[in-house]
């Protein structure tokens, strides 16, 4: 009986995890699509949601920073550029944008 309960919870939790992961992948794909088309307003909303889930993700922080830089107060983007400048594999453009702020 205990084994059945463990399997039940395993499959429920695994299903929730997979569904959540697929939603994140879809959201990232959507955000990346808007970013590539330079639709920074739409991309910004989606990257903010992605950062809420993974605050230390360099790519999300960089792209959100770019979106802020292109759509709002450029000073607000500085926080995100400074965060990623301390990480590895930082896009070269981040260094340039940080100098502009």
mmCIF file with all atom_site columns, C-alpha atoms in Angstrom:
data_model
loop_
_atom_site.group_PDB
_atom_site.id
_atom_site.type_symbol
_atom_site.label_atom_id
_atom_site.label_alt_id
_atom_site.label_comp_id
_atom_site.label_asym_id
_atom_site.label_entity_id
_atom_site.label_seq_id
_atom_site.pdbx_PDB_ins_code
_atom_site.Cartn_x
_atom_site.Cartn_y
_atom_site.Cartn_z
_atom_site.occupancy
_atom_site.B_iso_or_equiv
_atom_site.pdbx_formal_charge
_atom_site.auth_seq_id
_atom_site.auth_comp_id
_atom_site.auth_asym_id
_atom_site.auth_atom_id
_atom_site.pdbx_PDB_model_num
ATOM 1   C CA . UNK A 1 1   ? 0.000  0.000  0.000   1.00 0.00 ? 1   UNK A CA 1
ATOM 2   C CA . UNK A 1 2   ? 2.801  2.428  0.863   1.00 0.00 ? 2   UNK A CA 1
ATOM 3   C CA . UNK A 1 3   ? 4.431  1.710  -2.470  1.00 0.00 ? 3   UNK A CA 1
ATOM 4   C CA . UNK A 1 4   ? 1.231  2.664  -4.301  1.00 0.00 ? 4   UNK A CA 1
ATOM 5   C CA . UNK A 1 5   ? 1.044  5.953  -2.416  1.00 0.00 ? 5   UNK A CA 1
ATOM 6   C CA . UNK A 1 6   ? 4.667  6.750  -3.258  1.00 0.00 ? 6   UNK A CA 1
ATOM 7   C CA . UNK A 1 7   ? 4.088  6.029  -6.937  1.00 0.00 ? 7   UNK A CA 1
ATOM 8   C CA . UNK A 1 8   ? 0.943  8.135  -6.918  1.00 0.00 ? 8   UNK A CA 1
ATOM 9   C CA . UNK A 1 9   ? 2.734  11.171 -5.466  1.00 0.00 ? 9   UNK A CA 1
ATOM 10  C CA . UNK A 1 10  ? 5.733  10.610 -7.696  1.00 0.00 ? 10  UNK A CA 1
ATOM 11  C CA . UNK A 1 11  ? 3.606  10.735 -10.847 1.00 0.00 ? 11  UNK A CA 1
ATOM 12  C CA . UNK A 1 12  ? 1.583  13.725 -9.633  1.00 0.00 ? 12  UNK A CA 1
ATOM 13  C CA . UNK A 1 13  ? 4.674  15.746 -8.732  1.00 0.00 ? 13  UNK A CA 1
ATOM 14  C CA . UNK A 1 14  ? 6.492  14.689 -11.883 1.00 0.00 ? 14  UNK A CA 1
ATOM 15  C CA . UNK A 1 15  ? 3.520  15.785 -14.003 1.00 0.00 ? 15  UNK A CA 1
ATOM 16  C CA . UNK A 1 16  ? 3.342  19.167 -12.285 1.00 0.00 ? 16  UNK A CA 1
ATOM 17  C CA . UNK A 1 17  ? 7.081  19.654 -12.785 1.00 0.00 ? 17  UNK A CA 1
ATOM 18  C CA . UNK A 1 18  ? 6.896  18.751 -16.471 1.00 0.00 ? 18  UNK A CA 1
ATOM 19  C CA . UNK A 1 19  ? 3.910  21.024 -17.096 1.00 0.00 ? 19  UNK A CA 1
ATOM 20  C CA . UNK A 1 20  ? 5.641  23.917 -15.314 1.00 0.00 ? 20  UNK A CA 1
ATOM 21  C CA . UNK A 1 21  ? 8.853  23.312 -17.265 1.00 0.00 ? 21  UNK A CA 1
ATOM 22  C CA . UNK A 1 22  ? 7.011  23.260 -20.568 1.00 0.00 ? 22  UNK A CA 1
ATOM 23  C CA . UNK A 1 23  ? 5.292  26.541 -19.706 1.00 0.00 ? 23  UNK A CA 1
ATOM 24  C CA . UNK A 1 24  ? 8.672  28.099 -18.919 1.00 0.00 ? 24  UNK A CA 1
ATOM 25  C CA . UNK A 1 25  ? 10.108 26.846 -22.190 1.00 0.00 ? 25  UNK A CA 1
ATOM 26  C CA . UNK A 1 26  ? 7.156  28.294 -24.099 1.00 0.00 ? 26  UNK A CA 1
ATOM 27  C CA . UNK A 1 27  ? 7.521  31.604 -22.266 1.00 0.00 ? 27  UNK A CA 1
ATOM 28  C CA . UNK A 1 28  ? 11.265 31.741 -23.023 1.00 0.00 ? 28  UNK A CA 1
ATOM 29  C CA . UNK A 1 29  ? 10.664 30.950 -26.682 1.00 0.00 ? 29  UNK A CA 1
ATOM 30  C CA . UNK A 1 30  ? 8.052  33.704 -26.849 1.00 0.00 ? 30  UNK A CA 1
ATOM 31  C CA . UNK A 1 31  ? 10.323 36.206 -25.096 1.00 0.00 ? 31  UNK A CA 1
ATOM 32  C CA . UNK A 1 32  ? 13.251 35.332 -27.357 1.00 0.00 ? 32  UNK A CA 1
ATOM 33  C CA . UNK A 1 33  ? 11.059 35.762 -30.427 1.00 0.00 ? 33  UNK A CA 1
ATOM 34  C CA . UNK A 1 34  ? 10.002 39.261 -29.384 1.00 0.00 ? 34  UNK A CA 1
ATOM 35  C CA . UNK A 1 35  ? 13.599 40.100 -28.455 1.00 0.00 ? 35  UNK A CA 1
ATOM 36  C CA . UNK A 1 36  ? 14.908 39.038 -31.859 1.00 0.00 ? 36  UNK A CA 1
ATOM 37  C CA . UNK A 1 37  ? 12.275 41.187 -33.549 1.00 0.00 ? 37  UNK A CA 1
ATOM 38  C CA . UNK A 1 38  ? 13.337 44.083 -31.297 1.00 0.00 ? 38  UNK A CA 1
ATOM 39  C CA . UNK A 1 39  ? 9.865  44.248 -29.788 1.00 0.00 ? 39  UNK A CA 1
ATOM 40  C CA . UNK A 1 40  ? 11.359 45.082 -26.414 1.00 0.00 ? 40  UNK A CA 1
ATOM 41  C CA . UNK A 1 41  ? 8.095  46.048 -24.735 1.00 0.00 ? 41  UNK A CA 1
ATOM 42  C CA . UNK A 1 42  ? 6.574  42.592 -25.234 1.00 0.00 ? 42  UNK A CA 1
ATOM 43  C CA . UNK A 1 43  ? 9.858  40.804 -24.515 1.00 0.00 ? 43  UNK A CA 1
ATOM 44  C CA . UNK A 1 44  ? 10.340 42.787 -21.301 1.00 0.00 ? 44  UNK A CA 1
ATOM 45  C CA . UNK A 1 45  ? 7.105  41.493 -19.775 1.00 0.00 ? 45  UNK A CA 1
ATOM 46  C CA . UNK A 1 46  ? 8.057  37.902 -20.485 1.00 0.00 ? 46  UNK A CA 1
ATOM 47  C CA . UNK A 1 47  ? 11.652 38.180 -19.271 1.00 0.00 ? 47  UNK A CA 1
ATOM 48  C CA . UNK A 1 48  ? 10.407 39.698 -16.036 1.00 0.00 ? 48  UNK A CA 1
ATOM 49  C CA . UNK A 1 49  ? 8.283  36.578 -15.481 1.00 0.00 ? 49  UNK A CA 1
ATOM 50  C CA . UNK A 1 50  ? 11.274 34.369 -16.274 1.00 0.00 ? 50  UNK A CA 1
ATOM 51  C CA . UNK A 1 51  ? 13.455 36.282 -13.820 1.00 0.00 ? 51  UNK A CA 1
ATOM 52  C CA . UNK A 1 52  ? 10.812 35.774 -11.144 1.00 0.00 ? 52  UNK A CA 1
ATOM 53  C CA . UNK A 1 53  ? 11.407 32.026 -11.518 1.00 0.00 ? 53  UNK A CA 1
ATOM 54  C CA . UNK A 1 54  ? 15.192 32.118 -12.042 1.00 0.00 ? 54  UNK A CA 1
ATOM 55  C CA . UNK A 1 55  ? 16.657 35.320 -10.622 1.00 0.00 ? 55  UNK A CA 1
ATOM 56  C CA . UNK A 1 56  ? 20.286 34.364 -11.236 1.00 0.00 ? 56  UNK A CA 1
ATOM 57  C CA . UNK A 1 57  ? 19.928 33.466 -14.904 1.00 0.00 ? 57  UNK A CA 1
ATOM 58  C CA . UNK A 1 58  ? 22.474 35.574 -16.806 1.00 0.00 ? 58  UNK A CA 1
ATOM 59  C CA . UNK A 1 59  ? 20.626 35.429 -20.120 1.00 0.00 ? 59  UNK A CA 1
ATOM 60  C CA . UNK A 1 60  ? 17.291 36.521 -18.616 1.00 0.00 ? 60  UNK A CA 1
ATOM 61  C CA . UNK A 1 61  ? 18.912 39.380 -16.704 1.00 0.00 ? 61  UNK A CA 1
ATOM 62  C CA . UNK A 1 62  ? 20.870 40.530 -19.739 1.00 0.00 ? 62  UNK A CA 1
ATOM 63  C CA . UNK A 1 63  ? 17.891 40.492 -22.071 1.00 0.00 ? 63  UNK A CA 1
ATOM 64  C CA . UNK A 1 64  ? 15.625 42.132 -19.500 1.00 0.00 ? 64  UNK A CA 1
ATOM 65  C CA . UNK A 1 65  ? 18.271 44.813 -19.024 1.00 0.00 ? 65  UNK A CA 1
ATOM 66  C CA . UNK A 1 66  ? 18.396 45.398 -22.777 1.00 0.00 ? 66  UNK A CA 1
ATOM 67  C CA . UNK A 1 67  ? 14.611 45.659 -22.880 1.00 0.00 ? 67  UNK A CA 1
ATOM 68  C CA . UNK A 1 68  ? 14.665 48.234 -20.090 1.00 0.00 ? 68  UNK A CA 1
ATOM 69  C CA . UNK A 1 69  ? 17.481 50.101 -21.799 1.00 0.00 ? 69  UNK A CA 1
ATOM 70  C CA . UNK A 1 70  ? 15.533 50.283 -25.048 1.00 0.00 ? 70  UNK A CA 1
ATOM 71  C CA . UNK A 1 71  ? 12.081 51.080 -23.631 1.00 0.00 ? 71  UNK A CA 1
ATOM 72  C CA . UNK A 1 72  ? 12.383 52.915 -20.336 1.00 0.00 ? 72  UNK A CA 1
ATOM 73  C CA . UNK A 1 73  ? 14.706 54.748 -18.069 1.00 0.00 ? 73  UNK A CA 1
ATOM 74  C CA . UNK A 1 74  ? 18.185 53.623 -19.051 1.00 0.00 ? 74  UNK A CA 1
ATOM 75  C CA . UNK A 1 75  ? 19.301 54.000 -15.439 1.00 0.00 ? 75  UNK A CA 1
ATOM 76  C CA . UNK A 1 76  ? 16.922 51.237 -14.398 1.00 0.00 ? 76  UNK A CA 1
ATOM 77  C CA . UNK A 1 77  ? 18.722 48.787 -16.701 1.00 0.00 ? 77  UNK A CA 1
ATOM 78  C CA . UNK A 1 78  ? 22.051 49.404 -14.971 1.00 0.00 ? 78  UNK A CA 1
ATOM 79  C CA . UNK A 1 79  ? 21.105 47.131 -12.062 1.00 0.00 ? 79  UNK A CA 1
ATOM 80  C CA . UNK A 1 80  ? 20.707 44.175 -14.429 1.00 0.00 ? 80  UNK A CA 1
ATOM 81  C CA . UNK A 1 81  ? 23.899 44.896 -16.375 1.00 0.00 ? 81  UNK A CA 1
ATOM 82  C CA . UNK A 1 82  ? 25.911 45.232 -13.173 1.00 0.00 ? 82  UNK A CA 1
ATOM 83  C CA . UNK A 1 83  ? 24.549 41.907 -11.943 1.00 0.00 ? 83  UNK A CA 1
ATOM 84  C CA . UNK A 1 84  ? 25.671 40.010 -15.032 1.00 0.00 ? 84  UNK A CA 1
ATOM 85  C CA . UNK A 1 85  ? 29.028 41.750 -15.310 1.00 0.00 ? 85  UNK A CA 1
ATOM 86  C CA . UNK A 1 86  ? 30.098 39.766 -12.242 1.00 0.00 ? 86  UNK A CA 1
ATOM 87  C CA . UNK A 1 87  ? 29.172 36.469 -13.912 1.00 0.00 ? 87  UNK A CA 1
ATOM 88  C CA . UNK A 1 88  ? 30.909 34.372 -16.528 1.00 0.00 ? 88  UNK A CA 1
ATOM 89  C CA . UNK A 1 89  ? 29.877 34.199 -20.192 1.00 0.00 ? 89  UNK A CA 1
ATOM 90  C CA . UNK A 1 90  ? 28.670 37.776 -20.225 1.00 0.00 ? 90  UNK A CA 1
ATOM 91  C CA . UNK A 1 91  ? 27.688 39.128 -23.645 1.00 0.00 ? 91  UNK A CA 1
ATOM 92  C CA . UNK A 1 92  ? 30.163 41.798 -24.783 1.00 0.00 ? 92  UNK A CA 1
ATOM 93  C CA . UNK A 1 93  ? 27.295 44.181 -25.470 1.00 0.00 ? 93  UNK A CA 1
ATOM 94  C CA . UNK A 1 94  ? 26.520 44.215 -21.743 1.00 0.00 ? 94  UNK A CA 1
ATOM 95  C CA . UNK A 1 95  ? 29.856 45.880 -21.064 1.00 0.00 ? 95  UNK A CA 1
ATOM 96  C CA . UNK A 1 96  ? 29.139 48.518 -23.686 1.00 0.00 ? 96  UNK A CA 1
ATOM 97  C CA . UNK A 1 97  ? 25.611 49.219 -22.501 1.00 0.00 ? 97  UNK A CA 1
ATOM 98  C CA . UNK A 1 98  ? 26.812 49.499 -18.911 1.00 0.00 ? 98  UNK A CA 1
ATOM 99  C CA . UNK A 1 99  ? 29.239 52.238 -19.993 1.00 0.00 ? 99  UNK A CA 1
ATOM 100 C CA . UNK A 1 100 ? 26.385 54.160 -21.617 1.00 0.00 ? 100 UNK A CA 1
ATOM 101 C CA . UNK A 1 101 ? 24.340 54.315 -18.426 1.00 0.00 ? 101 UNK A CA 1
#
